[in-house]
mmCIF file of C-alpha atoms and ligand atoms in Angstrom:
data_model
loop_
_atom_site.group_PDB
_atom_site.id
_atom_site.type_symbol
_atom_site.label_atom_id
_atom_site.label_comp_id
_atom_site.label_asym_id
_atom_site.label_seq_id
_atom_site.Cartn_x
_atom_site.Cartn_y
_atom_site.Cartn_z
ATOM 1 C CA MET A 71 11.523 -17.675 0.943
ATOM 2 C CA ASN A 72 9.477 -18.212 -2.469
ATOM 3 C CA ASN A 73 6.737 -20.404 -1.197
ATOM 4 C CA TYR A 74 4.911 -18.625 1.186
ATOM 5 C CA GLU A 75 1.826 -20.296 2.304
ATOM 6 C CA ASN A 76 -0.190 -16.861 3.234
ATOM 7 C CA ILE A 77 0.513 -15.418 0.241
ATOM 8 C CA LEU A 78 0.406 -15.643 -3.463
ATOM 9 C CA THR A 79 2.687 -13.591 -6.147
ATOM 10 C CA THR A 80 1.872 -12.908 -10.060
ATOM 11 C CA PHE A 81 4.309 -11.603 -12.356
ATOM 12 C CA GLN A 82 2.123 -9.647 -15.995
ATOM 13 C CA ASN A 83 3.801 -6.671 -17.601
ATOM 14 C CA GLY A 84 6.191 -5.121 -15.364
ATOM 15 C CA ILE A 85 3.877 -5.073 -12.627
ATOM 16 C CA THR A 86 3.450 -7.867 -9.826
ATOM 17 C CA THR A 87 0.428 -8.374 -7.986
ATOM 18 C CA ILE A 88 1.185 -9.276 -4.330
ATOM 19 C CA THR A 89 -2.535 -11.657 -2.714
ATOM 20 C CA ILE A 90 -2.854 -12.073 0.781
ATOM 21 C CA ASN A 91 -4.658 -15.822 0.573
ATOM 22 C CA ARG A 92 -6.299 -16.595 4.044
ATOM 23 C CA PRO A 93 -9.811 -16.114 2.632
ATOM 24 C CA THR A 94 -11.206 -18.223 5.007
ATOM 25 C CA LYS A 95 -10.298 -15.941 8.320
ATOM 26 C CA LEU A 96 -11.358 -12.480 5.563
ATOM 27 C CA ASN A 97 -7.622 -12.313 5.066
ATOM 28 C CA ALA A 98 -6.419 -11.432 8.703
ATOM 29 C CA LEU A 99 -3.212 -10.505 9.122
ATOM 30 C CA ASN A 100 -1.085 -12.485 11.454
ATOM 31 C CA LYS A 101 3.331 -13.243 11.694
ATOM 32 C CA LEU A 102 3.561 -14.937 9.597
ATOM 33 C CA THR A 103 1.510 -12.736 6.943
ATOM 34 C CA ILE A 104 3.656 -9.718 8.134
ATOM 35 C CA LYS A 105 6.982 -11.810 7.565
ATOM 36 C CA GLU A 106 5.716 -12.461 3.984
ATOM 37 C CA LEU A 107 4.630 -9.874 2.859
ATOM 38 C CA HIS A 108 7.820 -7.817 3.777
ATOM 39 C CA ASN A 109 9.247 -10.461 2.327
ATOM 40 C CA ALA A 110 7.492 -10.570 -1.615
ATOM 41 C CA PHE A 111 7.748 -6.662 -1.071
ATOM 42 C CA GLU A 112 11.419 -6.386 -0.737
ATOM 43 C CA VAL A 113 11.594 -9.520 -3.418
ATOM 44 C CA ALA A 114 9.331 -7.079 -5.911
ATOM 45 C CA ASN A 115 10.432 -4.576 -5.351
ATOM 46 C CA THR A 116 14.238 -5.903 -6.121
ATOM 47 C CA ASP A 117 12.824 -7.161 -9.358
ATOM 48 C CA LYS A 118 14.362 -4.973 -12.249
ATOM 49 C CA ASN A 119 11.795 -5.611 -14.400
ATOM 50 C CA THR A 120 8.187 -4.831 -12.199
ATOM 51 C CA LYS A 121 8.463 -1.659 -12.204
ATOM 52 C CA VAL A 122 5.049 -1.052 -10.078
ATOM 53 C CA ILE A 123 3.438 -3.670 -7.390
ATOM 54 C CA MET A 124 -0.405 -4.644 -6.002
ATOM 55 C CA VAL A 125 -1.373 -5.954 -3.107
ATOM 56 C CA THR A 126 -5.094 -6.516 -2.749
ATOM 57 C CA GLY A 127 -7.304 -9.794 -0.905
ATOM 58 C CA SER A 128 -8.024 -12.966 -1.957
ATOM 59 C CA GLY A 129 -12.219 -14.348 -2.653
ATOM 60 C CA ASP A 130 -14.451 -11.283 -3.611
ATOM 61 C CA LYS A 131 -15.843 -10.396 0.507
ATOM 62 C CA ALA A 132 -12.383 -9.672 2.065
ATOM 63 C CA PHE A 133 -9.148 -7.095 1.689
ATOM 64 C CA VAL A 134 -8.002 -7.369 4.860
ATOM 65 C CA ALA A 135 -10.202 -7.822 7.858
ATOM 66 C CA GLY A 136 -7.264 -6.848 10.591
ATOM 67 C CA ALA A 137 -4.668 -8.451 12.872
ATOM 68 C CA ASP A 138 -5.316 -11.921 13.211
ATOM 69 C CA ILE A 139 -7.139 -11.533 16.638
ATOM 70 C CA SER A 140 -7.252 -14.932 17.802
ATOM 71 C CA GLU A 141 -2.883 -14.232 18.039
ATOM 72 C CA PHE A 142 -3.369 -11.329 20.780
ATOM 73 C CA ALA A 143 -4.936 -14.132 23.829
ATOM 74 C CA ASP A 144 -1.784 -14.082 25.861
ATOM 75 C CA PHE A 145 -0.531 -11.069 24.534
ATOM 76 C CA ASP A 146 0.819 -8.353 27.422
ATOM 77 C CA VAL A 147 1.861 -4.676 27.420
ATOM 78 C CA LYS A 148 5.686 -5.949 25.828
ATOM 79 C CA LYS A 149 4.311 -8.309 22.984
ATOM 80 C CA GLY A 150 1.783 -5.357 22.792
ATOM 81 C CA SER A 151 4.835 -3.361 21.379
ATOM 82 C CA LYS A 152 6.611 -5.455 19.568
ATOM 83 C CA LEU A 153 3.969 -6.594 17.588
ATOM 84 C CA ALA A 154 3.622 -2.775 16.369
ATOM 85 C CA LYS A 155 6.592 -2.007 16.222
ATOM 86 C CA LYS A 156 7.902 -5.303 14.114
ATOM 87 C CA GLY A 157 5.105 -5.005 12.502
ATOM 88 C CA GLN A 158 5.602 -1.149 11.190
ATOM 89 C CA GLU A 159 9.019 -1.879 10.218
ATOM 90 C CA LEU A 160 8.470 -5.223 8.914
ATOM 91 C CA VAL A 161 5.673 -3.197 6.359
ATOM 92 C CA PHE A 162 3.606 -0.867 6.812
ATOM 93 C CA ASN A 163 6.537 2.089 7.231
ATOM 94 C CA PHE A 164 8.279 0.039 4.159
ATOM 95 C CA VAL A 165 5.554 -0.387 1.947
ATOM 96 C CA GLU A 166 4.928 3.493 2.298
ATOM 97 C CA ASP A 167 8.417 3.927 1.450
ATOM 98 C CA LEU A 168 9.752 1.447 -0.931
ATOM 99 C CA SER A 169 10.871 2.919 -4.356
ATOM 100 C CA THR A 170 8.154 1.490 -6.799
ATOM 101 C CA PRO A 171 4.852 2.154 -7.058
ATOM 102 C CA VAL A 172 2.550 0.476 -4.448
ATOM 103 C CA ILE A 173 -1.120 0.510 -5.487
ATOM 104 C CA ALA A 174 -3.847 -1.214 -3.037
ATOM 105 C CA ALA A 175 -7.054 -2.716 -4.544
ATOM 106 C CA ILE A 176 -8.930 -2.875 -1.573
ATOM 107 C CA ASN A 177 -11.624 -6.029 -2.550
ATOM 108 C CA GLY A 178 -14.291 -5.895 0.202
ATOM 109 C CA PHE A 179 -13.207 -5.895 4.211
ATOM 110 C CA ALA A 180 -10.120 -3.069 4.975
ATOM 111 C CA LEU A 181 -10.197 -3.279 8.651
ATOM 112 C CA GLY A 182 -7.987 -2.072 10.671
ATOM 113 C CA GLY A 183 -4.589 -4.124 10.179
ATOM 114 C CA GLY A 184 -6.649 -4.039 6.449
ATOM 115 C CA LEU A 185 -7.049 0.274 6.245
ATOM 116 C CA GLU A 186 -3.701 0.426 7.788
ATOM 117 C CA LEU A 187 -2.061 -1.925 5.043
ATOM 118 C CA ALA A 188 -4.001 -0.318 2.444
ATOM 119 C CA MET A 189 -3.196 3.758 3.520
ATOM 120 C CA ALA A 190 0.858 2.210 3.219
ATOM 121 C CA CYS A 191 0.243 1.748 -0.089
ATOM 122 C CA HIS A 192 0.861 4.627 -2.095
ATOM 123 C CA PHE A 193 -2.688 5.403 -3.246
ATOM 124 C CA ARG A 194 -5.954 3.303 -2.988
ATOM 125 C CA VAL A 195 -8.274 2.027 -5.954
ATOM 126 C CA ALA A 196 -11.765 0.467 -4.331
ATOM 127 C CA SER A 197 -14.877 -2.245 -5.653
ATOM 128 C CA ASP A 198 -17.880 -1.910 -4.773
ATOM 129 C CA ASN A 199 -18.569 -3.310 -1.660
ATOM 130 C CA ALA A 200 -15.936 -1.895 0.322
ATOM 131 C CA LYS A 201 -16.545 -1.021 4.136
ATOM 132 C CA MET A 202 -13.576 1.121 5.260
ATOM 133 C CA GLY A 203 -12.902 1.371 8.807
ATOM 134 C CA LEU A 204 -10.891 0.681 12.071
ATOM 135 C CA PRO A 205 -12.613 -0.461 14.900
ATOM 136 C CA GLU A 206 -9.681 -1.123 17.469
ATOM 137 C CA VAL A 207 -11.584 0.847 19.920
ATOM 138 C CA SER A 208 -14.006 -1.685 19.648
ATOM 139 C CA LEU A 209 -11.907 -3.962 21.351
ATOM 140 C CA GLY A 210 -10.347 -2.094 23.642
ATOM 141 C CA LEU A 211 -6.674 -1.369 21.081
ATOM 142 C CA ILE A 212 -5.940 1.098 19.729
ATOM 143 C CA PRO A 213 -4.271 1.466 16.175
ATOM 144 C CA GLY A 214 -0.607 0.136 15.745
ATOM 145 C CA TYR A 215 0.097 -0.306 12.504
ATOM 146 C CA GLY A 216 0.261 3.939 12.144
ATOM 147 C CA GLY A 217 -3.317 4.094 11.319
ATOM 148 C CA THR A 218 -3.482 6.650 13.859
ATOM 149 C CA GLN A 219 -0.394 9.040 12.024
ATOM 150 C CA ARG A 220 -1.703 8.270 7.970
ATOM 151 C CA LEU A 221 -5.681 8.368 8.623
ATOM 152 C CA PRO A 222 -5.785 12.233 9.540
ATOM 153 C CA GLN A 223 -2.901 12.717 6.192
ATOM 154 C CA LEU A 224 -5.540 11.098 4.546
ATOM 155 C CA ILE A 225 -9.213 12.005 5.039
ATOM 156 C CA GLY A 226 -8.023 14.981 8.080
ATOM 157 C CA LYS A 227 -8.094 15.010 12.175
ATOM 158 C CA GLY A 228 -12.053 15.093 12.617
ATOM 159 C CA ARG A 229 -13.184 12.603 10.692
ATOM 160 C CA ALA A 230 -10.623 10.379 11.260
ATOM 161 C CA MET A 231 -11.045 11.255 15.184
ATOM 162 C CA GLU A 232 -15.163 9.891 14.635
ATOM 163 C CA LEU A 233 -14.182 6.899 12.909
ATOM 164 C CA ILE A 234 -11.437 5.913 15.096
ATOM 165 C CA MET A 235 -13.698 6.789 18.277
ATOM 166 C CA THR A 236 -16.837 4.998 17.040
ATOM 167 C CA ALA A 237 -15.518 1.860 15.118
ATOM 168 C CA SER A 238 -17.850 2.416 12.764
ATOM 169 C CA MET A 239 -17.131 1.189 8.411
ATOM 170 C CA ILE A 240 -17.781 3.507 5.678
ATOM 171 C CA ASP A 241 -18.694 2.399 2.519
ATOM 172 C CA ALA A 242 -16.660 2.074 -1.141
ATOM 173 C CA ASN A 243 -18.406 5.578 -1.991
ATOM 174 C CA LYS A 244 -17.601 7.502 1.439
ATOM 175 C CA ALA A 245 -14.052 6.891 1.130
ATOM 176 C CA LEU A 246 -14.377 8.506 -2.272
ATOM 177 C CA ASN A 247 -15.694 11.588 -1.143
ATOM 178 C CA TYR A 248 -12.786 11.605 2.318
ATOM 179 C CA GLY A 249 -10.250 11.663 -0.734
ATOM 180 C CA LEU A 250 -9.760 7.753 1.167
ATOM 181 C CA VAL A 251 -9.499 5.646 -2.277
ATOM 182 C CA ASN A 252 -9.144 7.685 -5.039
ATOM 183 C CA HIS A 253 -10.955 5.816 -7.442
ATOM 184 C CA VAL A 254 -13.983 2.952 -7.498
ATOM 185 C CA THR A 255 -14.944 0.242 -9.112
ATOM 186 C CA THR A 256 -16.912 -3.342 -9.790
ATOM 187 C CA GLN A 257 -15.796 -5.988 -7.989
ATOM 188 C CA ASP A 258 -14.825 -7.595 -11.486
ATOM 189 C CA GLU A 259 -13.588 -4.201 -12.854
ATOM 190 C CA LEU A 260 -11.347 -3.690 -9.757
ATOM 191 C CA LEU A 261 -8.063 -5.830 -10.730
ATOM 192 C CA PRO A 262 -8.381 -4.374 -15.379
ATOM 193 C CA PHE A 263 -8.964 -0.856 -13.085
ATOM 194 C CA CYS A 264 -5.941 -0.478 -11.026
ATOM 195 C CA GLU A 265 -3.748 -2.250 -13.762
ATOM 196 C CA SER A 266 -4.984 0.217 -16.830
ATOM 197 C CA ILE A 267 -3.428 2.355 -14.423
ATOM 198 C CA ALA A 268 -0.624 0.583 -13.056
ATOM 199 C CA THR A 269 0.662 0.170 -17.156
ATOM 200 C CA LYS A 270 -0.022 3.954 -17.663
ATOM 201 C CA ILE A 271 2.957 4.558 -14.722
ATOM 202 C CA THR A 272 5.052 1.024 -16.114
ATOM 203 C CA HIS A 273 5.332 4.197 -19.011
ATOM 204 C CA ASN A 274 7.371 6.595 -17.165
ATOM 205 C CA SER A 275 10.428 6.924 -15.438
ATOM 206 C CA SER A 276 10.671 4.543 -12.476
ATOM 207 C CA VAL A 277 13.874 6.274 -11.629
ATOM 208 C CA ALA A 278 11.805 9.408 -11.722
ATOM 209 C CA ILE A 279 8.981 8.278 -10.313
ATOM 210 C CA SER A 280 11.118 6.397 -7.234
ATOM 211 C CA ALA A 281 12.547 10.602 -6.398
ATOM 212 C CA ALA A 282 8.726 11.626 -7.048
ATOM 213 C CA ILE A 283 7.925 8.814 -3.892
ATOM 214 C CA LYS A 284 10.704 9.822 -1.770
ATOM 215 C CA SER A 285 10.248 13.612 -1.908
ATOM 216 C CA ILE A 286 6.555 13.367 -1.761
ATOM 217 C CA ASN A 287 6.685 11.758 1.494
ATOM 218 C CA ALA A 288 8.978 13.608 2.647
ATOM 219 C CA ASN A 289 5.851 16.296 3.496
ATOM 220 C CA PHE A 290 5.027 13.589 5.995
ATOM 221 C CA LYS A 291 8.389 13.503 7.473
ATOM 222 C CA ASP A 292 9.140 15.232 10.692
ATOM 223 C CA GLY A 293 12.041 17.015 11.171
ATOM 224 C CA VAL A 294 12.669 16.774 6.857
ATOM 225 C CA ASP A 295 12.620 19.609 4.921
ATOM 226 C CA GLY A 296 10.273 18.230 2.301
ATOM 227 C CA PHE A 297 11.109 21.138 0.068
ATOM 228 C CA ASP A 298 15.077 20.099 0.430
ATOM 229 C CA ILE A 299 14.254 17.474 -0.674
ATOM 230 C CA GLU A 300 12.629 17.785 -4.337
ATOM 231 C CA ILE A 301 15.653 20.611 -4.706
ATOM 232 C CA LYS A 302 18.369 17.903 -4.276
ATOM 233 C CA ALA A 303 15.998 15.471 -6.180
ATOM 234 C CA PHE A 304 14.781 17.722 -9.137
ATOM 235 C CA GLY A 305 19.349 18.578 -9.709
ATOM 236 C CA LYS A 306 19.793 14.981 -9.423
ATOM 237 C CA SER A 307 17.352 14.120 -12.108
ATOM 238 C CA PHE A 308 19.168 15.838 -14.782
ATOM 239 C CA GLY A 309 22.424 13.471 -14.313
ATOM 240 C CA THR A 310 19.887 10.323 -14.863
ATOM 241 C CA GLU A 311 20.081 8.277 -18.488
ATOM 242 C CA ASP A 312 15.671 8.831 -17.773
ATOM 243 C CA PHE A 313 16.021 12.626 -18.260
ATOM 244 C CA ILE A 314 19.019 12.039 -21.983
ATOM 245 C CA GLU A 315 15.966 9.461 -22.689
ATOM 246 C CA GLY A 316 13.130 11.428 -22.109
ATOM 247 C CA THR A 317 14.275 14.863 -23.251
ATOM 248 C CA THR A 318 15.529 13.131 -27.016
ATOM 249 C CA ALA A 319 12.806 10.769 -26.905
ATOM 250 C CA PHE A 320 10.055 14.345 -26.651
ATOM 251 C CA LEU A 321 11.924 16.844 -29.106
ATOM 252 C CA GLN A 322 12.535 13.322 -31.580
ATOM 253 C CA LYS A 323 8.402 13.431 -31.187
ATOM 254 C CA ARG A 324 8.218 9.914 -30.549
ATOM 255 C CA LYS A 325 7.453 7.479 -26.849
ATOM 256 C CA ALA A 326 10.682 7.713 -24.609
ATOM 257 C CA ASN A 327 11.595 4.070 -23.142
ATOM 258 C CA PHE A 328 13.335 4.416 -20.493
ATOM 259 C CA PRO A 329 16.030 2.120 -18.884
ATOM 260 C CA GLY A 330 15.441 3.314 -15.934
ATOM 261 C CA LYS A 331 18.646 4.354 -14.757
HETATM 262 N N1 COA B 614 -8.649 -11.868 13.482
HETATM 263 C C1 COA B 614 -8.526 -13.069 13.198
HETATM 264 N N2 COA B 614 -10.130 -13.961 12.460
HETATM 265 C C2 COA B 614 -10.971 -12.877 11.970
HETATM 266 C C3 COA B 614 -10.796 -12.002 11.739
HETATM 267 C C4 COA B 614 -9.758 -11.207 12.469
HETATM 268 N N3 COA B 614 -9.528 -9.628 12.145
HETATM 269 N N4 COA B 614 -12.070 -11.270 11.327
HETATM 270 C C5 COA B 614 -12.349 -12.223 10.739
HETATM 271 N N5 COA B 614 -11.702 -13.016 11.297
HETATM 272 C C6 COA B 614 -11.916 -14.977 11.043
HETATM 273 C C7 COA B 614 -14.016 -15.122 11.824
HETATM 274 O O1 COA B 614 -13.374 -15.720 12.880
HETATM 275 C C8 COA B 614 -14.358 -16.681 11.200
HETATM 276 O O2 COA B 614 -13.739 -17.441 11.277
HETATM 277 P P1 COA B 614 -13.872 -19.171 11.683
HETATM 278 O O3 COA B 614 -15.251 -19.019 10.376
HETATM 279 O O4 COA B 614 -12.848 -19.300 12.132
HETATM 280 O O5 COA B 614 -14.934 -18.436 12.673
HETATM 281 C C9 COA B 614 -13.839 -15.956 9.432
HETATM 282 O O6 COA B 614 -12.267 -14.969 9.558
HETATM 283 C C10 COA B 614 -14.810 -15.108 8.890
HETATM 284 O O7 COA B 614 -15.792 -14.525 9.111
HETATM 285 P P2 COA B 614 -17.181 -14.144 9.875
HETATM 286 O O8 COA B 614 -16.998 -13.231 11.663
HETATM 287 O O9 COA B 614 -18.080 -15.358 10.259
HETATM 288 O O10 COA B 614 -17.512 -12.720 9.327
HETATM 289 P P3 COA B 614 -18.490 -12.114 8.938
HETATM 290 O O11 COA B 614 -19.303 -11.889 7.301
HETATM 291 O O12 COA B 614 -19.546 -12.589 9.773
HETATM 292 O O13 COA B 614 -18.082 -10.871 9.465
HETATM 293 C C11 COA B 614 -16.514 -9.054 9.778
HETATM 294 C C12 COA B 614 -16.855 -9.726 9.081
HETATM 295 C C13 COA B 614 -15.354 -8.249 9.041
HETATM 296 C C14 COA B 614 -17.583 -7.318 9.549
HETATM 297 C C15 COA B 614 -16.296 -9.645 10.825
HETATM 298 O O14 COA B 614 -15.208 -11.244 10.497
HETATM 299 C C16 COA B 614 -15.400 -8.480 11.675
HETATM 300 O O15 COA B 614 -15.657 -7.344 12.606
HETATM 301 N N6 COA B 614 -14.125 -9.241 11.679
HETATM 302 C C17 COA B 614 -12.814 -8.175 12.549
HETATM 303 C C18 COA B 614 -12.672 -6.910 12.173
HETATM 304 C C19 COA B 614 -11.969 -6.206 13.214
HETATM 305 O O16 COA B 614 -12.179 -5.862 14.759
HETATM 306 N N7 COA B 614 -10.523 -6.137 12.889
HETATM 307 C C20 COA B 614 -9.694 -5.331 13.621
HETATM 308 C C21 COA B 614 -9.027 -5.798 14.380
HETATM 309 S S1 COA B 614 -7.409 -5.555 15.727
#
């Protein structure tokens, strides 16, 4: 499935960029977009040449303005539960657990499922026009794509409670101040800036980075001892070709050229 209807993918210099492309609907996540996103993330993650994945929205107005509300019209309890479960499996938990780093380039509104997608990514950069929030309670719903879990992880419980209860939006600078995004740029600079971070990442060991993602994520998984995961992953690193190359290059005072194995 590479002929997508609602997303675009490009590849350059080790970076795959996935662009959600429904600008007239502010890139809202309908069923098909969720399916296509799953496929595109899976393809990029298994592509040996892709060292970093970036995700952004098309147009200059929105990253993603949420789940597609027009699909909710005939929903009941069963359909609602299925939507959240399937979505979390296919995209949100899936993205968080990818072994390839994923950067969200938030280029405008990131609301509801849009902010939830950005929060499932490994880190976030926003342009100065971005607005973020989880406004579901204004629709009589709650966030269903992991928002009640990831927002408090990222900004703290009290701030998450307030943002969710008030259904309000915060701007890019407040998001920076809250630690929800790592950097704020102008709109024009957003993608080049994300690419410059991604390029730095591509120079490092992809095997070690995957192990680091897994160990960091373990900190947030119930019933998992993150320290134990880290010890095992640290030990395993010594058995990789990347370790041999990294240490040899250091001792030979040259830049490492990691085989990614
Ligand atoms: N689902 C479906 N369609 C959406 C959407 C969503 N989450 N967000 C925006 N759209 C559509 C609008 O219906 C409109 O379509 P139309 O031109 O066919 O009527 C189009 O995108 C443009 O949006 P519009 O509301 O006209 O833009 P705006 O600049 O006036 O307002 C927002 C922008 C983001 C404030 C507003 O679109 C909004 O509140 N969206 C919903 C956000 C939300 O509650 N998300 C959580 C969903 S669970």
